[in-house]
Amino acid sequence: MNRTETLHGLSQSPKVDVCVLGGGINGLSVFRELALQGVNVLLVEQADYCSGASAALSRMVHGGLRYLENGEFSLVKESLVERDRLLRNASHYVAPLPTTVPIFDTFSGLANGVVRFLGLTRRPSRRGAIAIKAGLGIYDFLTRKRALMPKHEFRSRRATLSKWPALNPSIRNSATYYDAWVSHPERIGIELLRDGLSAGPNAMALNYATVEASGSGYRLRDGLNGEVLPVQPRLIINATGGWIDIANGTLFADEAGPAPLMGGTKGSHLIIDNPALRDMLDGHMIYYENEDGRICILFPYLGKVLVGSTDIRVDDPGTVRCEADERDYILQSLAFVLPGIKIRPEEIVFQFAGVRPLPASKDSFTGRIPRDHFCTVLEGKNGGPPVLCMIGGKWTTFRSFGELAADMALDQLGVTRRVDTADRAIGGGRVFPKDPESWIRDLAASTGLSVARVAVLFERYGTEAEDIAGFIAAKPDHPLPHALYSARELQYLVRAEAVEHLDDLLLRRTTLAISGDLSLVMAEAALDLLAAEKGWSAERVAEERSRFLTLMGERHGVTEHTLSARNEHRSELCETTAKSG
Ligand SMILES: Cc1cc2nc3c(=O)[nH]c(=O)nc-3n(C[C@H](O)[C@H](O)[C@H](O)COP(=O)(O)OP(=O)(O)OC[C@H]3O[C@@H](n4cnc5c(N)ncnc54)[C@H](O)[C@@H]3O)c2cc1C
């Protein structure tokens, strides 16, 4: 069902069982859960899917080693179970990540860990070798039955510095353990959406739309054309993450709203294009503590290096960006752990920020606010539908959090669960081949695309590459000013994946922007293609260009000048591709 059909359907029949507000990873997860049970469910997202915190994470799929310090054992256990499920169910995007912790002390962190656990202090302190060993022992114990990845190991100072000579020489030793990372978190969101929509016409979703109180009921507002329609849900799920209290304000417009549920903290990251740094990491994440005790991370990401993050209280998640002082903090932390590596300003090719949806807390140390998730049900306004609020939640645990909220919703609706998602593969993780090389060769042979092209599609989309390769091969294609994309591939994404703005395509359906691989000519070529698909006027195209460049400049630190400086580099790549056929 496309957008016009969805809006038309709602105008004919405004009754839905459940209306989910928020299309971040948690909203999409509960949407998929309910759709798969045959529930009549509508999801509305005020911006694009996975454009809030779900696009701003550190891209770790992890148990959360440091949450052990807060005594959050059950969260760590649940996260490790979900991490291991994602390694199986989304193996096209989630992969093991060897993670190395440089250690500067032997004993510190122990006494502090105990008093913190007893609730006597919240102050962070240095974590010494024994405290880290204890944490990693618990990690290994919790995963011992599944044992998908090797156990942790310690390295002496000498062995550590011989493997990573650029590390701060004042380390005493290091520990390496395994967690996981996700390459395309925004695409997993789209795959959950498509999985839910494919359950049947009972499942509907709209990005760029909101639902708000109107008189004694609710109305849906289409953010693209301003159309307003009544909706009559039996239950509302507020899955708006850091916006939860703002969204409750619009749902309980004419009443004293509920007490605040959320207290978000902002975190920022940089993407750095420094091949020496990337190669030096040798595929490892460095999970280190800065001099102030805050945990920071860096690891190779799509040919660049991802470094972060900060932890600052904020009120409005809509306006966050990586500020200059955060950028300085991240670079200073990098200089502390890797004093030999110098980062030039032009090597920062992208930056991003988002708000962690954490439960309301008065804790003065943001790192100590609980990371667990839970749901609470608010009575509806004037006897209207109840509002189930999803509070907290990490990206890693989206499935179990969605399952929890869906089970509560099913209970309210009196519907029995019929599909379990614990072992259900996601999107391009379905029927994942044991031998990818022969899968790629077979698909290349059946579509007539080159093996190299199909290999790129497989890396980008997993087994969904089959549909995309079929689409590309069905009609004449033409190149774009980027060696590894063509017009038909982007056309597929525009038609199949609810692309409404240029940033949806370049920031979330593809990794062009975040990987620092986007040039101005490529952005303009993608805009021309999108405009042709949508039938946009010249005026609308100009607005869209300006929207995109403003967003890139203000939110991601990438100016029009930077994008255009990348043009020359790109045309060289295109020539190479053309010559190689
Ligand atoms: C800096 C940082 C690093 C992180 N690192 C990790 C990590 O490495 N691993 C991990 O597991 N987790 C990590 N997290 C946590 C994780 O990103 C979040 O917990 C998760 O993405 C939250 O998803 P969500 O769907 O609840 O919220 P969001 O993704 O923020 O989605 C909420 C959505 O609701 C929409 N919305 C708001 N108001 C309305 C309305 N009225 N109507 C309709 N829609 C509305 C918003 O536009 C938004 O898209 C990190 C978070 C941050 C900020």
XYZ file of C-alpha atoms and ligand atoms in Angstrom:
634
model
C 0.000 0.000 0.000
C 1.527 3.349 -0.977
C 1.040 6.658 0.851
C -1.985 7.763 -1.201
C -3.695 4.394 -0.725
C -3.008 4.455 3.038
C -4.474 7.949 3.420
C -7.451 7.019 1.246
C -8.027 3.840 3.301
C -7.972 5.851 6.538
C -10.398 8.417 5.143
C -12.824 5.570 4.403
C -12.288 3.724 7.657
C -10.710 5.717 10.512
C -10.971 2.883 13.068
C -7.699 1.147 13.945
C -6.917 -1.174 16.839
C -3.571 0.369 17.635
C -1.917 3.616 16.619
C 1.855 3.639 17.212
C 3.403 7.099 17.483
C 7.095 7.171 16.554
C 8.947 5.303 13.825
C 12.311 4.885 15.532
C 13.604 1.368 16.047
C 11.322 0.725 19.037
C 8.142 1.996 17.337
C 8.967 -0.036 14.235
C 9.644 -3.095 16.359
C 6.273 -2.973 18.139
C 4.601 -2.197 14.789
C 6.105 -5.349 13.257
C 5.145 -7.420 16.317
C 1.502 -6.320 16.129
C 1.248 -6.515 12.334
C 2.499 -10.093 12.411
C -0.290 -10.990 14.874
C -2.873 -9.679 12.366
C -3.700 -6.600 14.480
C -5.064 -3.572 12.652
C -2.156 -1.211 13.343
C -1.197 2.242 12.081
C 2.258 3.725 12.675
C 2.861 7.451 12.279
C 6.300 9.055 12.320
C 6.586 12.840 12.409
C 9.817 12.882 10.366
C 11.509 9.981 8.586
C 11.801 6.445 9.945
C 14.887 6.038 12.153
C 15.882 9.676 11.987
C 16.016 10.300 15.763
C 18.160 8.395 18.278
C 17.936 5.355 16.012
C 20.261 7.108 13.555
C 22.582 8.455 16.255
C 23.762 5.366 18.079
C 27.378 4.282 18.477
C 26.421 1.372 16.195
C 27.310 -1.145 18.882
C 25.112 -4.189 19.403
C 26.206 -4.991 22.896
C 25.461 -6.342 26.333
C 26.654 -3.098 27.894
C 29.725 -3.970 29.936
C 29.577 -0.738 31.893
C 25.937 -1.249 32.950
C 27.254 -4.022 35.221
C 28.713 -1.251 37.407
C 25.178 0.089 37.903
C 24.011 -3.384 38.934
C 21.839 -3.695 35.783
C 22.521 -7.455 35.451
C 19.162 -8.385 33.961
C 19.490 -5.676 31.293
C 22.980 -6.933 30.377
C 21.694 -10.517 30.239
C 18.745 -9.558 28.029
C 20.960 -7.410 25.797
C 23.422 -10.261 25.306
C 20.573 -12.606 24.330
C 19.270 -10.016 21.839
C 22.785 -9.321 20.540
C 23.241 -13.009 19.792
C 19.805 -13.181 18.157
C 20.712 -10.254 15.895
C 23.954 -11.975 14.916
C 21.761 -14.807 13.603
C 18.634 -12.947 12.429
C 20.327 -9.954 10.801
C 23.703 -11.367 9.839
C 23.742 -9.127 6.756
C 24.149 -6.052 8.985
C 25.237 -7.251 12.446
C 28.705 -8.766 12.874
C 31.106 -9.653 15.702
C 33.395 -6.874 16.869
C 36.598 -7.632 18.806
C 36.715 -4.951 21.469
C 39.891 -3.966 23.275
C 39.996 -2.093 26.570
C 43.295 -0.325 27.359
C 43.840 -0.597 31.132
C 45.735 2.016 33.112
C 45.399 0.612 36.660
C 45.190 -2.684 38.474
C 42.975 -2.188 41.499
C 41.006 0.991 40.916
C 37.289 0.836 40.309
C 36.826 -2.051 42.723
C 35.935 -0.180 45.897
C 34.020 2.391 43.902
C 32.137 -0.345 42.037
C 31.063 -1.930 45.310
C 29.923 1.310 46.970
C 28.127 2.309 43.791
C 26.420 -1.052 43.684
C 25.331 -0.466 47.292
C 24.027 2.956 46.265
C 26.559 4.881 48.370
C 27.991 6.936 45.491
C 27.188 7.637 41.866
C 30.547 9.140 41.000
C 32.411 7.501 38.086
C 35.981 6.371 38.688
C 38.781 4.705 36.781
C 38.236 1.031 36.089
C 41.270 -1.098 36.903
C 42.269 -4.533 35.596
C 40.527 -6.488 38.360
C 37.211 -4.640 37.967
C 37.371 -5.160 34.180
C 38.304 -8.835 34.597
C 35.256 -9.291 36.860
C 32.959 -7.626 34.303
C 34.303 -9.690 31.420
C 34.006 -12.867 33.496
C 30.296 -12.089 33.965
C 29.961 -11.416 30.208
C 31.517 -14.810 29.383
C 29.363 -16.527 32.011
C 26.135 -15.034 30.639
C 26.938 -16.154 27.071
C 28.561 -19.512 27.925
C 25.743 -21.686 26.548
C 25.520 -19.968 23.156
C 29.279 -19.219 22.914
C 28.956 -17.623 19.459
C 32.175 -15.666 19.954
C 35.528 -16.295 21.714
C 35.970 -15.592 25.441
C 37.885 -12.568 26.660
C 41.665 -12.522 26.945
C 44.218 -10.236 28.570
C 47.382 -8.933 26.885
C 50.491 -7.713 28.676
C 51.619 -4.107 28.200
C 54.347 -5.223 25.837
C 52.013 -7.405 23.695
C 49.418 -4.608 23.608
C 51.887 -1.942 22.498
C 53.417 -4.232 19.914
C 49.950 -4.770 18.357
C 48.814 -1.125 18.763
C 52.018 0.967 18.986
C 50.054 4.235 18.873
C 48.269 3.525 22.205
C 49.043 5.677 25.234
C 52.316 4.158 26.595
C 51.177 4.579 30.207
C 48.811 1.567 29.920
C 49.505 -1.418 32.171
C 47.841 -4.017 29.950
C 44.675 -4.555 27.893
C 41.690 -6.890 27.656
C 39.967 -8.023 24.468
C 36.421 -9.343 24.409
C 33.749 -9.714 21.736
C 30.615 -7.682 21.173
C 28.963 -6.778 17.852
C 28.346 -3.779 15.595
C 25.634 -2.836 13.137
C 26.575 -1.368 9.769
C 23.126 -0.086 8.635
C 20.862 0.482 11.683
C 18.501 2.770 9.741
C 18.027 0.072 7.097
C 17.124 -2.501 9.750
C 14.337 -0.090 10.726
C 13.081 -0.055 7.119
C 13.257 -3.836 7.006
C 11.127 -4.098 10.174
C 8.648 -1.717 8.536
C 8.489 -3.783 5.342
C 8.213 -7.000 7.345
C 5.214 -5.526 9.198
C 3.583 -4.095 6.059
C 3.934 -7.415 4.251
C 1.719 -9.027 6.921
C -1.323 -7.636 5.076
C -3.528 -4.572 4.532
C -4.275 -4.353 8.282
C -0.822 -2.836 8.777
C -0.333 0.774 7.654
C 2.442 3.284 8.194
C 3.165 6.888 7.319
C 6.327 8.893 7.768
C 6.000 12.694 7.917
C 2.679 12.479 9.771
C 1.464 13.034 13.338
C -1.564 12.210 15.455
C -2.864 14.774 17.933
C -5.868 15.367 20.167
C -8.853 16.991 18.487
C -11.977 17.701 20.528
C -12.977 14.432 22.139
C -10.986 12.344 19.622
C -7.805 12.336 17.560
C -6.787 13.459 14.114
C -3.963 12.548 11.811
C -2.078 15.331 10.064
C -0.188 14.549 6.858
C 3.002 16.582 7.186
C 3.567 16.573 3.407
C 0.317 18.017 2.101
C -1.335 19.258 5.299
C -4.359 16.937 4.898
C -6.140 16.223 8.201
C -8.166 13.067 8.888
C -9.925 11.719 11.985
C -8.495 8.483 13.449
C -10.162 6.299 16.054
C -7.639 4.005 17.742
C -8.580 1.597 20.544
C -5.082 1.926 21.963
C -2.255 4.393 21.402
C 1.369 3.373 21.838
C 3.678 6.292 22.501
C 7.047 5.116 21.128
C 8.494 8.564 20.548
C 11.671 7.989 22.588
C 13.177 11.300 23.725
C 9.987 13.086 22.591
C 7.693 11.034 24.822
C 6.639 13.892 27.119
C 6.211 16.327 24.206
C 4.054 13.742 22.388
C 1.971 13.133 25.523
C 1.448 16.893 25.599
C -0.221 16.733 22.164
C -2.270 13.653 23.097
C -3.536 15.167 26.346
C -3.788 18.656 24.875
C -6.675 20.050 26.917
C -5.816 18.324 30.203
C -3.035 18.494 32.768
C -0.673 16.012 31.076
C 1.010 13.094 32.842
C 4.183 13.584 34.917
C 7.420 13.644 32.880
C 8.624 10.148 31.980
C 11.843 10.888 30.151
C 15.132 12.654 30.825
C 17.208 12.359 27.691
C 20.954 12.811 27.323
C 22.603 13.889 24.112
C 25.514 12.029 22.542
C 27.607 12.990 19.510
C 29.959 11.123 17.180
C 32.489 11.963 14.492
C 33.339 10.006 11.343
C 37.030 10.396 10.610
C 38.742 9.691 7.310
C 42.256 8.796 8.426
C 43.503 5.576 6.799
C 46.467 5.269 9.203
C 44.121 5.335 12.212
C 41.690 2.903 10.561
C 44.425 0.421 9.607
C 46.103 0.706 12.993
C 42.887 -0.480 14.694
C 43.210 -3.809 12.854
C 39.452 -4.393 12.936
C 39.147 -3.788 16.718
C 37.001 -1.400 18.633
C 38.984 0.504 21.273
C 36.651 0.895 24.239
C 38.430 3.294 26.527
C 37.859 5.644 29.348
C 38.815 9.255 28.984
C 40.682 11.005 31.795
C 37.333 12.050 33.342
C 36.148 8.421 33.599
C 33.668 8.661 30.673
C 33.629 5.730 28.287
C 34.471 6.562 24.675
C 34.756 4.289 21.669
C 36.369 4.160 18.271
C 36.204 1.504 15.592
C 36.518 1.071 11.815
C 33.230 1.951 10.129
C 32.602 1.637 6.370
C 36.219 2.417 5.503
C 36.438 5.350 7.958
C 36.617 5.507 11.786
C 33.663 6.201 14.067
C 34.561 7.982 17.325
C 32.299 9.036 20.189
C 30.533 9.868 22.309
C 29.396 12.509 24.788
C 26.614 12.378 27.419
C 24.852 15.716 28.093
C 21.354 16.410 29.437
C 18.948 18.053 26.963
C 15.243 18.895 26.874
C 14.356 19.032 23.167
C 15.600 16.158 20.998
C 14.525 17.983 17.834
C 17.360 20.477 17.781
C 20.457 18.547 18.810
C 23.713 18.600 16.901
C 27.361 17.969 17.669
C 28.562 21.273 19.132
C 32.126 22.572 18.821
C 32.946 21.776 22.473
C 31.781 18.167 22.023
C 33.903 17.830 18.908
C 36.881 19.136 20.917
C 36.107 16.725 23.751
C 36.007 13.737 21.385
C 39.273 14.778 19.693
C 40.904 15.378 23.070
C 39.842 11.906 24.251
C 41.304 10.434 21.062
C 44.565 12.305 21.632
C 44.646 10.886 25.167
C 44.258 7.236 24.157
C 46.260 7.464 20.891
C 48.722 10.322 21.448
C 50.653 9.449 18.282
C 47.687 10.030 15.938
C 46.958 13.560 14.734
C 43.536 14.341 13.257
C 43.270 17.269 10.840
C 39.921 19.158 10.812
C 39.263 18.222 7.161
C 39.504 14.531 8.111
C 36.198 14.829 9.978
C 33.869 13.909 7.117
C 30.561 13.663 8.993
C 29.207 14.166 12.494
C 25.934 13.265 14.147
C 24.121 13.617 17.437
C 21.010 12.202 19.068
C 19.224 11.861 22.389
C 19.246 8.695 24.455
C 15.685 8.087 25.649
C 16.440 7.476 29.327
C 13.885 7.287 32.118
C 13.430 10.501 34.105
C 16.188 10.687 36.752
C 17.753 13.253 39.047
C 21.172 11.552 38.919
C 23.873 14.172 38.481
C 26.137 11.693 36.645
C 24.449 11.006 33.336
C 26.409 7.781 32.800
C 24.699 6.305 35.862
C 21.079 6.794 34.725
C 19.538 3.309 34.281
C 19.532 2.072 30.680
C 16.694 -0.443 31.153
C 13.305 -0.197 29.444
C 9.733 -0.603 30.637
C 6.160 0.311 29.660
C 3.532 2.201 31.545
C -0.141 2.612 30.596
C -1.826 6.009 31.018
C -5.580 6.306 31.139
C -6.965 7.910 27.996
C -8.284 11.461 27.998
C -12.047 11.808 28.591
C -12.466 8.035 28.678
C -10.656 7.720 25.317
C -8.108 5.056 24.363
C -5.353 4.320 26.878
C -1.797 5.401 26.014
C 0.906 2.770 26.446
C 4.252 4.560 26.844
C 7.522 2.826 25.945
C 10.229 4.262 28.200
C 13.981 3.839 27.766
C 15.379 1.071 25.603
C 18.665 0.565 23.775
C 18.891 -0.148 20.067
C 20.234 -3.639 20.852
C 17.059 -4.625 22.723
C 14.512 -3.283 20.194
C 13.043 -6.736 19.556
C 12.463 -7.677 23.194
C 11.151 -4.180 24.004
C 8.769 -4.327 21.015
C 7.677 -7.789 22.135
C 7.013 -6.553 25.689
C 4.897 -3.615 24.486
C 3.071 -5.789 21.934
C 2.207 -8.382 24.586
C 0.711 -5.653 26.776
C -1.231 -4.326 23.763
C -2.465 -7.818 22.823
C -3.648 -8.246 26.404
C -5.616 -4.984 26.205
C -7.152 -6.025 22.880
C -7.844 -9.627 23.951
C -5.813 -11.019 21.013
C -3.622 -14.120 21.284
C -0.053 -13.997 19.983
C 0.416 -16.234 16.957
C 3.888 -15.346 15.676
C 7.087 -15.290 17.729
C 9.898 -13.055 16.460
C 12.766 -14.442 18.586
C 14.134 -16.545 15.745
C 12.619 -14.652 12.849
C 15.206 -13.375 10.373
C 14.947 -9.699 9.419
C 14.858 -8.378 5.819
C 18.021 -9.283 3.926
C 19.017 -11.642 6.737
C 16.357 -14.107 5.525
C 17.578 -17.339 3.897
C 21.092 -16.045 4.370
C 23.422 -18.247 2.296
C 26.091 -20.409 3.940
C 28.250 -19.774 0.895
C 27.743 -16.112 -0.109
C 30.214 -16.329 -2.987
C 28.275 -18.942 -4.907
C 24.980 -17.142 -4.068
C 26.452 -13.984 -5.623
C 27.740 -15.856 -8.682
C 24.333 -17.506 -9.253
C 22.486 -14.185 -8.955
C 24.949 -12.515 -11.333
C 24.403 -15.311 -13.849
C 20.611 -15.135 -13.614
C 20.381 -11.323 -13.864
C 23.270 -10.612 -16.227
C 24.810 -8.116 -13.735
C 28.526 -8.409 -13.046
C 29.687 -10.479 -10.073
C 31.342 -7.357 -8.623
C 28.057 -5.400 -8.794
C 26.046 -8.178 -7.181
C 28.691 -8.492 -4.454
C 28.218 -4.788 -3.623
C 24.415 -5.212 -3.598
C 24.739 -8.246 -1.315
C 26.934 -6.296 1.103
C 24.391 -3.453 1.106
C 21.124 -5.368 1.244
C 21.843 -9.001 2.171
C 19.522 -11.402 0.385
C 17.182 -8.526 -0.558
C 19.834 -7.932 -3.208
C 17.929 -10.523 -5.211
C 14.886 -8.241 -5.678
C 17.065 -5.194 -6.261
C 19.293 -6.926 -8.826
C 16.133 -8.167 -10.597
C 14.762 -4.612 -10.679
C 18.061 -3.165 -11.958
C 18.331 -5.779 -14.698
C 14.722 -5.397 -15.867
C 15.265 -2.075 -17.679
C 18.188 -0.037 -19.081
C 20.263 1.485 -16.282
C 22.588 4.472 -16.279
C 25.577 5.429 -14.129
C 25.622 8.157 -11.485
C 28.540 10.321 -10.334
C 29.501 7.607 -7.861
C 31.348 4.499 -8.912
C 29.214 2.133 -6.866
C 25.639 3.378 -7.432
C 23.400 3.443 -10.490
C 20.076 5.118 -11.270
C 18.009 1.917 -11.138
C 19.280 1.067 -7.633
C 18.218 4.453 -6.249
C 14.920 4.238 -8.156
C 14.209 0.945 -6.414
C 14.810 2.522 -2.999
C 12.611 5.527 -3.809
C 9.734 3.330 -4.962
C 9.927 0.589 -2.338
C 11.116 2.378 0.803
C 8.891 5.413 1.455
C 11.469 8.023 0.416
C 9.856 11.484 0.676
C 12.878 13.783 0.950
C 16.406 13.729 -0.435
C 17.843 13.229 3.046
C 15.770 10.014 3.459
C 17.644 8.592 0.482
C 21.160 9.887 1.152
C 21.243 9.692 4.955
C 19.146 6.634 5.803
C 18.270 4.329 2.855
C 21.924 4.464 1.803
C 25.122 5.146 3.744
C 26.309 7.723 1.201
C 26.314 10.675 3.618
C 27.559 9.008 6.799
C 30.416 7.249 5.038
C 31.732 10.618 3.821
C 31.428 9.372 0.235
C 28.857 11.903 -0.930
C 29.828 14.598 -3.414
C 27.706 17.564 -4.509
C 27.315 16.195 -8.053
C 26.072 12.894 -6.656
C 23.604 14.653 -4.327
C 22.326 16.647 -7.294
C 22.033 13.561 -9.500
C 20.066 11.803 -6.749
C 17.832 14.875 -6.432
C 17.132 14.889 -10.198
C 16.209 11.230 -10.024
C 13.942 11.737 -7.008
C 12.299 14.775 -8.611
C 11.563 12.759 -11.777
C 10.039 9.936 -9.696
C 7.864 12.359 -7.714
C 7.050 14.761 -10.551
C 8.375 17.748 -8.554
C 8.347 21.295 -9.961
C 11.570 23.323 -10.338
C 10.545 25.322 -7.264
C 10.103 22.177 -5.177
C 13.494 20.883 -6.378
C 15.154 24.123 -5.268
C 13.468 23.864 -1.844
C 14.610 20.281 -1.474
C 18.191 21.143 -2.421
C 18.257 23.909 0.137
C 16.683 21.682 2.847
C 19.322 19.027 2.244
C 22.314 21.372 2.199
C 21.095 23.140 5.352
C 20.693 19.810 7.146
C 24.131 18.608 6.079
C 25.747 21.871 7.135
C 23.916 22.473 10.412
C 23.479 18.930 11.719
C 26.361 17.049 10.144
C 29.128 19.626 9.787
C 29.380 19.099 5.999
C 29.162 22.320 3.981
C 28.255 22.744 0.305
C 31.885 23.697 -0.273
C 33.098 20.410 1.241
C 30.649 18.414 -0.875
C 31.732 20.173 -4.032
C 35.426 19.615 -3.221
C 34.636 15.898 -3.336
C 33.391 16.215 -6.955
C 36.782 15.832 -8.612
C 37.650 12.764 -6.648
C 34.323 11.167 -7.642
C 34.695 11.768 -11.373
C 38.016 9.913 -11.304
C 36.230 6.919 -9.765
C 33.501 7.046 -12.409
C 36.058 6.976 -15.186
C 37.731 3.953 -13.648
C 34.400 2.138 -13.548
C 33.567 3.091 -17.123
C 36.937 1.810 -18.355
C 36.596 -1.445 -16.455
C 33.256 -1.941 -18.170
C 24.732 8.985 21.279
C 23.971 7.700 21.396
C 24.652 6.494 21.327
C 23.954 5.304 21.434
N 24.618 4.129 21.241
C 23.957 2.965 21.292
C 24.616 1.755 20.958
O 25.760 1.745 20.541
N 23.913 0.607 21.067
C 22.623 0.586 21.479
O 22.066 -0.506 21.610
N 21.939 1.721 21.750
C 22.588 2.902 21.640
N 21.923 4.083 21.852
C 20.519 4.051 22.250
C 19.612 3.884 21.043
O 20.039 4.654 19.957
C 18.206 4.309 21.409
O 17.861 3.750 22.640
C 17.164 3.863 20.398
O 17.571 4.181 19.085
C 15.843 4.520 20.739
O 14.924 4.246 19.740
P 13.456 4.875 19.836
O 12.691 4.287 18.727
O 12.919 4.661 21.205
O 13.693 6.441 19.700
P 13.957 7.320 18.380
O 14.830 6.617 17.421
O 14.382 8.656 18.826
O 12.528 7.389 17.712
C 11.485 8.199 18.195
C 10.769 8.729 16.980
O 9.566 9.343 17.364
C 9.303 10.396 16.436
N 8.319 11.301 17.018
C 8.494 12.205 17.998
N 7.330 12.798 18.308
C 6.388 12.273 17.495
C 4.988 12.475 17.336
N 4.320 13.328 18.095
N 4.336 11.765 16.397
C 5.007 10.889 15.614
N 6.330 10.657 15.730
C 7.013 11.324 16.669
C 10.669 11.012 16.229
O 10.725 11.764 15.028
C 11.561 9.787 16.227
O 11.830 9.317 14.916
C 22.575 5.308 21.684
C 21.888 6.521 21.719
C 22.569 7.698 21.535
C 21.806 8.977 21.506
